[in-house]
Amino acid sequence: MSTPLPDPVFQRICKQVDASGGDILGFLSRLVSFPTPTQNPEDKNYPDAIRACHAFLSEALKGMGFTLDTWMARPMSFPEHPVLVGTLKGSGGGHSMALNGHVDVVPAGDEGAWKHSPWGGEVTDGRLWGRGACDMKGGVAAMIQAVKAIRDCGLRLRGDVYVHVVSDEEVVGFGSRECAERAPRPDFVLVTEPTRLNVLPVEGGLEHVRIEIEGREEHAGRRYSSIYPREADRGHGVNAVEKGVQIVRALQDLERSWALSKSHPLLPAGFNTLLPGIFMSGPGGGSGGQLNMITNPGTTPNYCCIEYNIWYYPQETLDEIKRDVEGYVNAISRYDPYLKAHPPKFTWGLRNISFPPANTDPDHEVVNSLLSSLQRLGCPSQITGFNAASDLAWYAARGIPGAIFGPGDLACAHSPDEFVPVSDTLNVTKAIALALLSWCGYETYPPSPLPKGKGEQTCLTGR
Ligand SMILES: [Zn+2]
């Protein structure tokens, strides 16, 4: 029931955002000024900074008429990872939308490597600089300011708008999972991570799995007997390193067959990979991915652990992937009498890394609305897939359609002199506001004068 946006509404939103460009950048600068890195639990500034950031956002949302709900997400690197859920009730009869973003950032690293202060939020050369400007306080500012622009234009949405702000994304925390579970269910979610104005309705599934293999210890002096055993040598050692290598080779074959047999139009060919990332093996036994001791290679190793990073396509399910991987390893093991009798052990969702895929229809109304607004603004944009995992996954897991769309380029995230282009930030603010109007429906309430603005809208450049 989306309403095609008439030109005066489009122009009105654009003029409003341009007229309040200074305020929008001021809001973003302020957000950047809170030093909120979450990856170092020793960071003494974080608890105060996240509280201040939370208070700043709460104040802003309250001022716009949102009602707030807040709680602490499951502790991660810190005991305090506040979640902020704002609800702006619509007048009724429209679709709802959630806007999701994180305000935690990665550490600034070597501040000497920065030309701009990481916590300064300085605006020069058409860019706003600072840690988190791109990933993703820029997106958080744009999504909140989009709602403000609608209100400032004297328009009221029919559907409800929810703002979900979390503070544990950089430590793969639970904030967004809890939002998707606890907060009112939206009809669509936008995650405003940096996408260079592209619209990303799909992302692959991500899974970490550990495979453990047990061997049998034996003095290295008897290695020959395990290779060329005689009858008298039965019960010889079994090398867990070599059994592990067998499994790595087998999964390389599975990876190739995946690449040849599966695909998705919005993700690179061969995106579905099985990456052996950790290989830990040795004598003396082990468990949980750790060796009991590090000795020397004079004993046949009896423990091996391989940890994999697995990407799978949006149209696949984790159950299918588990069946494929375990089935392949078990099939190989059937031809190895030792492995047949001592099957490898699998631990899925290792360290809570188990992101379901997102597979929103690229032709979804909101995706189309974003694209057509960007086109109208003269901004080049395309529909593509996300090559990594985002908080969109937790909404997708509950069957909520959504997309990733935000200002800035992921390529400059997590690096010195991180920035977000000013033009991106304002264009994303406009596009989100227009998508909200189109998806949620709107009415004029109360009428207010048009802000003084420029003429026909064009894409602001300088990215
Ligand atoms: Zn991010």
XYZ file of C-alpha atoms and ligand atoms in Angstrom:
464
model
C 0.000 0.000 0.000
C 2.851 2.304 -0.743
C 1.918 5.720 -2.081
C 3.761 7.034 -5.119
C 5.389 10.240 -3.955
C 4.204 13.358 -5.733
C 6.870 15.779 -6.828
C 6.008 18.514 -4.278
C 6.567 16.041 -1.414
C 9.859 14.930 -2.925
C 10.997 18.538 -3.321
C 9.821 19.433 0.147
C 11.861 16.677 1.813
C 14.945 17.529 -0.235
C 14.707 21.205 0.610
C 14.153 20.431 4.280
C 17.261 18.209 4.452
C 19.377 20.749 2.563
C 18.130 23.565 4.778
C 19.036 21.589 7.915
C 22.326 20.246 6.508
C 24.316 22.138 9.167
C 22.225 20.646 11.981
C 22.494 17.151 10.522
C 26.288 17.385 10.352
C 26.373 18.903 13.850
C 24.368 15.927 15.101
C 26.789 13.512 13.435
C 29.867 15.404 14.746
C 28.471 15.117 18.226
C 27.903 11.376 17.807
C 31.498 10.943 16.607
C 32.766 12.906 19.627
C 31.732 10.094 22.028
C 34.699 7.686 22.171
C 32.754 4.400 22.073
C 35.181 1.643 20.985
C 34.049 -1.721 22.342
C 36.819 -4.126 21.389
C 39.214 -3.353 24.228
C 37.719 -4.308 27.621
C 40.516 -2.309 29.305
C 39.253 0.964 27.786
C 38.461 3.179 30.781
C 36.542 5.796 28.745
C 33.940 3.491 27.258
C 31.384 3.244 30.114
C 31.050 7.034 30.451
C 31.161 7.585 26.698
C 28.431 5.066 25.890
C 26.218 6.452 28.656
C 26.652 9.997 27.315
C 26.026 8.850 23.742
C 22.918 6.964 24.835
C 21.630 10.016 26.717
C 22.268 12.260 23.712
C 20.320 9.966 21.372
C 17.520 9.423 23.889
C 17.091 13.167 24.230
C 16.999 13.656 20.456
C 14.454 10.870 19.928
C 12.238 12.055 22.771
C 12.271 15.538 21.271
C 10.910 14.038 18.056
C 8.025 12.307 19.811
C 9.506 8.820 20.149
C 8.717 6.700 23.177
C 11.766 4.846 24.406
C 12.561 1.409 25.671
C 16.075 0.558 26.799
C 17.904 -2.385 28.287
C 21.379 -3.860 28.608
C 22.209 -6.442 25.973
C 23.977 -9.619 27.088
C 27.437 -8.568 28.379
C 30.256 -8.882 25.865
C 33.550 -6.992 26.155
C 31.892 -4.751 28.785
C 29.010 -5.341 31.180
C 27.254 -2.344 29.625
C 26.041 -2.564 26.036
C 22.863 -0.492 26.130
C 20.153 -1.011 23.539
C 17.881 1.896 22.633
C 14.548 1.204 20.960
C 12.498 4.231 19.951
C 8.920 3.933 18.738
C 7.171 6.692 16.827
C 3.535 5.719 16.515
C 1.985 6.405 13.147
C -1.537 7.691 12.636
C -2.568 4.177 11.592
C -3.106 2.157 8.453
C 0.470 2.057 7.110
C 3.382 -0.341 7.029
C 5.970 -0.081 9.769
C 9.727 0.176 9.369
C 12.654 -0.311 11.739
C 15.918 1.589 11.293
C 18.886 -0.242 12.791
C 22.383 1.001 13.546
C 25.260 0.588 15.980
C 27.077 3.361 17.822
C 30.021 1.311 19.026
C 33.167 1.632 16.947
C 36.568 -0.001 16.632
C 39.509 1.594 18.494
C 41.233 4.585 16.870
C 44.526 2.648 16.807
C 47.672 4.757 16.401
C 46.296 8.285 16.716
C 49.576 9.566 15.262
C 48.543 8.008 11.956
C 45.493 10.322 11.804
C 45.589 13.775 10.201
C 42.176 14.522 11.721
C 41.291 13.925 15.353
C 39.499 10.561 15.627
C 36.969 12.056 18.053
C 36.801 15.531 16.507
C 34.008 15.071 13.951
C 35.712 17.756 11.873
C 34.132 18.733 8.530
C 36.546 19.657 5.738
C 36.807 18.960 2.013
C 33.219 17.702 1.833
C 33.932 14.998 4.376
C 33.164 14.458 8.037
C 36.158 12.814 9.720
C 36.484 10.579 12.733
C 36.340 7.046 14.072
C 32.896 5.703 13.345
C 31.956 8.517 10.935
C 31.558 5.868 8.236
C 31.004 2.710 10.349
C 28.410 3.698 11.245
C 27.477 6.824 13.121
C 26.911 8.442 9.701
C 24.147 5.912 9.054
C 22.672 6.375 12.541
C 22.604 10.156 12.076
C 21.009 9.839 8.616
C 18.245 7.482 9.766
C 17.271 9.625 12.754
C 17.510 12.849 10.781
C 15.340 11.333 8.038
C 12.500 10.939 10.547
C 13.123 14.468 11.789
C 12.977 15.859 8.238
C 9.553 14.260 7.719
C 8.300 15.789 10.925
C 9.845 19.173 10.180
C 8.082 19.162 6.817
C 4.768 18.884 8.637
C 4.130 15.349 7.448
C 3.030 12.477 9.649
C 3.614 8.816 8.851
C 0.703 6.405 8.963
C 2.833 3.391 9.891
C 5.042 3.115 12.984
C 8.758 3.844 12.823
C 11.178 2.103 15.136
C 14.757 3.125 15.772
C 17.032 0.329 17.045
C 20.433 1.554 18.237
C 22.851 -1.019 19.642
C 26.348 -0.762 21.081
C 27.927 -4.182 20.618
C 28.106 -4.791 16.869
C 31.892 -4.558 16.696
C 32.159 -7.348 19.273
C 29.503 -9.487 17.527
C 27.155 -8.960 20.421
C 23.483 -9.628 20.995
C 21.943 -6.136 20.837
C 20.339 -6.449 17.421
C 19.346 -10.079 17.987
C 17.535 -8.946 21.129
C 15.888 -6.041 19.238
C 14.592 -8.450 16.604
C 13.242 -10.718 19.355
C 11.913 -8.222 21.885
C 10.877 -5.068 20.077
C 7.621 -4.781 18.094
C 7.981 -6.631 14.800
C 8.503 -4.232 11.871
C 7.255 -4.885 8.322
C 10.689 -3.921 6.978
C 14.106 -3.088 8.416
C 16.840 -0.855 7.071
C 20.346 -1.397 8.456
C 22.282 1.757 7.701
C 25.824 0.334 7.464
C 27.975 2.057 4.793
C 27.100 0.884 1.260
C 28.222 3.805 -0.952
C 24.539 4.499 -1.605
C 23.994 1.020 -3.019
C 21.000 -0.951 -1.800
C 21.791 -4.433 -0.473
C 18.719 -6.623 0.098
C 20.686 -9.861 0.444
C 23.642 -11.167 2.368
C 25.117 -14.628 2.703
C 24.915 -16.829 5.769
C 28.021 -17.022 7.930
C 28.905 -19.943 10.135
C 31.959 -20.861 12.209
C 32.441 -24.547 12.882
C 35.080 -26.582 14.698
C 35.993 -30.102 13.633
C 37.936 -32.183 16.167
C 39.748 -35.415 15.407
C 41.260 -37.801 17.884
C 44.403 -39.798 17.073
C 46.511 -42.247 19.055
C 49.872 -41.323 20.567
C 53.022 -43.286 19.972
C 56.791 -42.733 20.184
C 58.161 -41.144 17.011
C 60.620 -44.003 16.808
C 57.724 -46.227 15.795
C 56.468 -43.956 13.045
C 57.628 -46.513 10.441
C 55.323 -49.111 11.908
C 52.282 -46.902 11.455
C 53.133 -46.508 7.773
C 54.235 -50.052 7.053
C 52.607 -51.999 9.901
C 53.193 -55.677 10.346
C 50.794 -57.976 12.112
C 52.719 -57.451 15.340
C 52.221 -53.660 15.049
C 48.429 -53.616 15.318
C 47.280 -50.865 17.579
C 49.962 -48.513 16.223
C 49.743 -44.767 16.496
C 47.320 -42.703 14.471
C 48.458 -39.236 13.496
C 45.719 -36.657 14.137
C 47.586 -34.060 12.010
C 47.400 -36.326 8.994
C 43.756 -37.188 9.584
C 43.075 -33.444 9.824
C 44.885 -32.816 6.537
C 42.722 -35.514 4.928
C 39.638 -33.619 6.030
C 41.018 -30.257 4.838
C 41.665 -31.781 1.394
C 38.214 -33.311 1.278
C 36.570 -30.007 2.152
C 38.613 -28.252 -0.549
C 36.909 -30.623 -2.996
C 33.507 -29.827 -1.498
C 34.308 -26.112 -1.758
C 35.081 -26.490 -5.481
C 31.905 -28.428 -6.081
C 29.922 -25.745 -4.217
C 31.493 -23.052 -6.410
C 30.536 -24.953 -9.563
C 27.035 -25.970 -8.570
C 25.550 -22.997 -6.694
C 25.234 -19.255 -7.280
C 23.239 -16.132 -6.477
C 22.697 -13.261 -8.924
C 23.675 -10.587 -6.353
C 26.811 -12.236 -4.941
C 30.158 -13.082 -6.577
C 30.529 -16.492 -8.213
C 32.236 -18.823 -5.759
C 31.304 -16.649 -2.784
C 30.236 -19.819 -0.934
C 33.541 -20.848 0.595
C 34.944 -23.165 3.261
C 37.941 -21.399 4.747
C 40.108 -23.440 7.102
C 41.195 -20.593 9.392
C 42.678 -22.359 12.430
C 44.496 -25.683 12.504
C 45.693 -26.792 15.927
C 47.210 -30.181 16.515
C 49.726 -31.979 18.696
C 50.418 -34.755 21.149
C 49.257 -34.665 24.743
C 45.586 -34.382 23.863
C 43.331 -31.376 23.774
C 39.755 -30.183 23.819
C 37.703 -27.134 22.899
C 40.232 -26.138 20.226
C 43.126 -26.005 22.710
C 46.037 -28.361 23.172
C 46.628 -29.599 26.715
C 50.340 -28.856 26.325
C 52.900 -27.857 23.766
C 55.681 -30.439 23.797
C 57.604 -31.417 20.684
C 56.983 -33.464 17.573
C 58.619 -36.558 19.061
C 55.231 -38.134 19.712
C 52.504 -38.949 17.214
C 49.854 -36.256 17.801
C 46.536 -37.423 19.152
C 44.504 -34.223 18.877
C 43.573 -32.064 15.920
C 41.127 -29.206 15.659
C 40.268 -27.319 12.491
C 38.098 -24.234 12.604
C 36.276 -23.151 9.456
C 34.683 -19.938 8.309
C 31.801 -20.849 6.008
C 29.883 -18.490 3.721
C 26.745 -19.783 2.103
C 24.232 -18.328 -0.297
C 21.101 -16.470 0.817
C 18.773 -19.117 -0.648
C 20.387 -21.893 1.443
C 19.693 -22.901 5.018
C 22.120 -23.738 7.780
C 20.615 -27.229 8.029
C 21.456 -27.873 4.382
C 25.004 -26.640 4.945
C 25.462 -28.838 8.023
C 24.166 -31.857 6.115
C 26.520 -31.101 3.217
C 29.656 -30.592 5.319
C 29.077 -33.362 7.845
C 27.883 -35.689 5.095
C 31.010 -35.048 3.035
C 33.378 -35.573 5.969
C 31.506 -38.687 7.053
C 31.570 -40.073 3.513
C 35.365 -39.632 3.376
C 35.604 -41.191 6.846
C 33.711 -44.268 5.689
C 36.709 -45.197 3.529
C 39.135 -44.781 6.423
C 38.710 -47.619 8.951
C 40.135 -45.512 11.786
C 37.956 -42.455 11.107
C 34.951 -44.697 10.581
C 35.449 -46.009 14.101
C 36.413 -42.561 15.498
C 34.220 -40.072 13.634
C 35.268 -36.394 13.757
C 33.259 -34.204 16.125
C 31.535 -31.023 14.889
C 30.769 -27.909 16.925
C 28.558 -25.491 14.978
C 27.941 -21.825 15.736
C 31.365 -21.536 17.309
C 31.697 -18.496 19.623
C 28.157 -17.518 18.634
C 29.165 -16.912 15.011
C 26.092 -18.185 13.235
C 24.535 -15.494 11.043
C 21.492 -16.624 9.068
C 21.397 -15.333 5.476
C 19.126 -12.487 4.368
C 17.250 -12.918 1.136
C 14.859 -10.023 0.589
C 13.264 -9.796 -2.841
C 15.394 -7.292 -4.825
C 12.085 -6.075 -6.248
C 10.688 -5.203 -2.796
C 8.794 -1.898 -2.650
C 11.252 -0.299 -0.225
C 14.244 -1.312 -2.340
C 12.524 0.173 -5.393
C 11.626 3.308 -3.505
C 15.237 3.865 -2.401
C 16.533 3.296 -5.915
C 14.015 5.561 -7.579
C 14.645 8.353 -5.047
C 18.393 8.091 -5.605
C 17.824 8.170 -9.336
C 15.653 11.277 -8.933
C 18.473 12.826 -6.881
C 20.905 11.961 -9.701
C 22.919 9.628 -7.451
C 24.324 6.478 -9.056
C 23.208 3.426 -7.093
C 22.722 -0.254 -7.714
C 21.164 -3.290 -6.088
C 23.795 -5.722 -4.919
C 24.553 -8.253 -2.180
C 26.625 -7.817 0.989
C 29.838 -9.885 1.034
C 29.936 -9.943 4.818
C 27.521 -10.418 7.694
C 25.503 -7.618 9.243
C 22.794 -7.224 11.853
C 20.258 -7.627 9.025
C 20.733 -11.356 9.681
C 18.827 -11.299 12.988
C 15.771 -9.754 11.378
C 16.008 -12.117 8.411
C 16.056 -15.017 10.881
C 12.580 -13.930 11.971
C 11.321 -13.583 8.421
C 11.456 -9.773 8.397
C 12.460 -8.395 4.976
C 15.133 -5.708 4.935
C 18.115 -4.125 3.264
C 21.442 -2.550 4.092
C 21.737 1.013 2.879
C 23.910 3.786 4.246
C 26.406 6.565 3.627
C 30.144 6.041 3.221
C 32.387 3.344 1.865
C 33.180 0.270 3.966
C 36.680 0.416 2.466
C 37.569 3.383 4.704
C 35.992 1.922 7.847
C 38.320 0.729 10.631
C 41.261 2.709 9.198
C 42.995 5.991 10.152
C 41.273 9.118 8.832
C 37.945 7.377 8.521
C 35.364 9.698 6.979
C 31.893 9.859 5.559
C 31.181 12.112 2.582
C 28.851 14.970 3.536
C 26.953 14.494 0.277
C 26.340 10.783 1.002
C 25.046 11.587 4.454
C 22.524 14.119 3.169
C 21.465 12.009 0.189
C 20.910 8.972 2.413
C 18.889 11.128 4.819
C 16.684 12.195 1.902
C 16.363 8.696 0.454
C 15.402 7.168 3.830
C 12.857 9.910 4.482
C 11.322 9.346 1.043
C 11.302 5.561 1.527
C 9.540 5.993 4.886
C 6.894 8.227 3.320
C 6.349 5.838 0.483
C 6.295 2.622 2.575
C 4.552 3.813 5.727
C 2.159 6.229 4.023
C 1.693 9.788 5.306
C -0.628 12.656 5.913
C -0.057 16.348 6.347
C 0.102 17.155 10.023
C 0.182 19.947 10.975
C 0.894 22.005 7.867
C 4.050 24.052 8.174
C 5.702 26.506 5.802
C 8.234 25.194 3.332
C 11.797 25.848 4.414
C 13.706 28.295 2.282
C 15.517 26.083 -0.193
C 17.206 25.817 -3.497
C 15.604 24.826 -6.781
C 15.645 21.433 -8.491
C 17.484 18.723 -6.576
C 20.631 17.201 -7.925
C 23.086 14.757 -6.438
C 25.560 16.574 -4.236
C 28.996 15.500 -5.327
C 32.315 15.215 -3.538
C 32.289 11.526 -2.614
Zn 29.398 -1.395 11.227
